[in-house]
Amino acid sequence: MKFTPSTLEGEQGITKLGDFLRAFMKLKLQHIQFNVLNADTLRKAQEKPEDYAGLVVRVAGYSAFFVELSKEIQDDIIRRTAHESVIAKRAKQVVQNLGSLVRPSSKHEYLISSDTR
C-alpha cells in the first residue's frame, strides 16, 4: 500500500491511518506493507543512492530496493508516483468541496445541499 507523505500529515492523517488499520484488522487480513514516499524522495535517491540504500518500493507485484533497480524502472516509478500525487491532491480538493455540499441528515444518510455558499 503506497501513501504520499501528505496523506498522513497531521492529526487527521494519523487518525485516518489508524482507522485504516482497524478496518484491516477487522477483515482479519494478516499482512500489509506500507510505502510512504513521494517523487522528490525518489529523485534524491537517484542522485545519492548511498543515502537511500534501504528504500523499498513496489514493482509490478514484488518489492525491491529502489537504488538497485535500473534507471529506466526508477524513472517509471518516479513518473507513476508523481502522477499519483497529482491525483491525490485533486481528490482531496474534490472531497473538501463536497464537504460543503453534503450535510448529515441522520446517522446513516447524507443530504446533498443545493446551497453552495
CSV table of C-alpha atoms in Angstrom, one decimal:
chain,number,residue,atom,x,y,z
A,1,MET,CA,0.0,0.0,0.0
A,2,LYS,CA,1.6,3.3,-1.1
A,3,PHE,CA,0.8,6.6,0.6
A,4,THR,CA,2.2,10.0,-0.2
A,5,PRO,CA,3.5,11.8,2.9
A,6,SER,CA,0.8,14.4,2.6
A,7,THR,CA,-1.9,11.7,3.0
A,8,LEU,CA,-0.6,11.0,6.6
A,9,GLU,CA,0.1,14.6,7.6
A,10,GLY,CA,-1.1,16.0,10.9
A,11,GLU,CA,-3.5,14.6,13.4
A,12,GLN,CA,-6.2,13.9,10.7
A,13,GLY,CA,-3.7,11.8,8.7
A,14,ILE,CA,-2.7,9.7,11.7
A,15,THR,CA,-6.4,9.2,12.6
A,16,LYS,CA,-7.1,8.0,9.0
A,17,LEU,CA,-4.2,5.6,9.1
A,18,GLY,CA,-5.5,4.3,12.5
A,19,ASP,CA,-9.0,3.8,11.0
A,20,PHE,CA,-7.5,2.1,8.0
A,21,LEU,CA,-5.5,-0.3,10.2
A,22,ARG,CA,-8.6,-1.1,12.4
A,23,ALA,CA,-10.6,-1.9,9.3
A,24,PHE,CA,-7.7,-4.1,8.1
A,25,MET,CA,-7.7,-6.0,11.4
A,26,LYS,CA,-11.5,-6.5,11.4
A,27,LEU,CA,-11.2,-8.1,8.0
A,28,LYS,CA,-8.6,-10.5,9.6
A,29,LEU,CA,-6.0,-9.7,6.9
A,30,GLN,CA,-2.6,-10.8,8.0
A,31,HIS,CA,-0.1,-8.8,6.0
A,32,ILE,CA,0.4,-5.4,4.6
A,33,GLN,CA,3.4,-3.4,3.5
A,34,PHE,CA,3.3,0.4,3.6
A,35,ASN,CA,5.4,2.6,1.4
A,36,VAL,CA,5.2,6.3,2.4
A,37,LEU,CA,7.1,8.3,-0.3
A,38,ASN,CA,6.9,10.9,-2.9
A,39,ALA,CA,8.6,11.6,-6.2
A,40,ASP,CA,11.1,14.1,-4.6
A,41,THR,CA,12.4,11.4,-2.3
A,42,LEU,CA,12.8,9.0,-5.2
A,43,ARG,CA,14.7,11.7,-7.2
A,44,LYS,CA,17.0,12.3,-4.3
A,45,ALA,CA,17.6,8.5,-4.1
A,46,GLN,CA,18.7,8.5,-7.8
A,47,GLU,CA,21.1,11.4,-7.1
A,48,LYS,CA,22.6,9.9,-3.9
A,49,PRO,CA,21.9,6.2,-3.8
A,50,GLU,CA,24.3,5.7,-0.9
A,51,ASP,CA,21.9,7.7,1.3
A,52,TYR,CA,18.9,5.6,0.4
A,53,ALA,CA,20.1,2.1,0.3
A,54,GLY,CA,17.2,0.8,2.4
A,55,LEU,CA,14.4,2.5,0.4
A,56,VAL,CA,12.0,-0.3,-0.7
A,57,VAL,CA,9.4,0.2,-3.4
A,58,ARG,CA,6.8,-1.9,-5.0
A,59,VAL,CA,7.4,-3.0,-8.6
A,60,ALA,CA,4.8,-4.9,-10.5
A,61,GLY,CA,3.8,-7.2,-7.6
A,62,TYR,CA,7.1,-7.5,-5.8
A,63,SER,CA,9.2,-5.3,-3.6
A,64,ALA,CA,12.7,-4.2,-4.4
A,65,PHE,CA,15.4,-1.8,-3.2
A,66,PHE,CA,14.9,1.3,-5.3
A,67,VAL,CA,18.6,2.0,-5.8
A,68,GLU,CA,19.2,-1.5,-7.1
A,69,LEU,CA,16.7,-1.1,-10.0
A,70,SER,CA,17.7,0.1,-13.4
A,71,LYS,CA,17.4,3.8,-14.2
A,72,GLU,CA,14.6,3.0,-16.6
A,73,ILE,CA,12.5,1.3,-13.9
A,74,GLN,CA,13.4,4.0,-11.4
A,75,ASP,CA,12.2,6.7,-13.8
A,76,ASP,CA,8.9,4.8,-14.4
A,77,ILE,CA,8.3,4.6,-10.6
A,78,ILE,CA,9.0,8.3,-10.2
A,79,ARG,CA,6.6,9.1,-13.1
A,80,ARG,CA,3.8,7.0,-11.5
A,81,THR,CA,4.5,8.4,-8.1
A,82,ALA,CA,4.4,12.0,-9.3
A,83,HIS,CA,1.2,11.2,-11.2
A,84,GLU,CA,-0.4,9.6,-8.1
A,85,SER,CA,0.5,12.7,-6.1
A,86,VAL,CA,-1.4,15.0,-8.5
A,87,ILE,CA,-4.4,12.7,-8.4
A,88,ALA,CA,-4.3,12.6,-4.6
A,89,LYS,CA,-4.2,16.4,-4.4
A,90,ARG,CA,-7.2,16.7,-6.8
A,91,ALA,CA,-9.1,14.1,-4.9
A,92,LYS,CA,-8.5,15.9,-1.7
A,93,GLN,CA,-9.9,19.2,-3.3
A,94,VAL,CA,-13.0,17.3,-4.5
A,95,VAL,CA,-13.7,15.9,-1.1
A,96,GLN,CA,-13.2,19.3,0.5
A,97,ASN,CA,-15.6,20.8,-2.0
A,98,LEU,CA,-18.1,18.0,-1.4
A,99,GLY,CA,-17.9,18.6,2.3
A,100,SER,CA,-19.6,22.0,1.9
A,101,LEU,CA,-22.4,20.4,-0.2
A,102,VAL,CA,-23.1,17.4,2.0
A,103,ARG,CA,-24.6,17.6,5.4
A,104,PRO,CA,-25.6,14.8,7.9
A,105,SER,CA,-29.3,14.1,7.8
A,106,SER,CA,-29.4,11.1,10.1
A,107,LYS,CA,-27.0,8.5,11.4
A,108,HIS,CA,-26.6,6.8,8.0
A,109,GLU,CA,-27.9,9.3,5.5
A,110,TYR,CA,-26.4,12.4,3.9
A,111,LEU,CA,-28.3,15.1,2.0
A,112,ILE,CA,-26.8,16.9,-0.9
A,113,SER,CA,-27.4,20.6,-0.3
A,114,SER,CA,-28.3,23.0,-3.2
A,115,ASP,CA,-26.8,25.8,-1.1
A,116,THR,CA,-23.2,26.2,-2.3
A,117,ARG,CA,-22.3,29.1,0.0
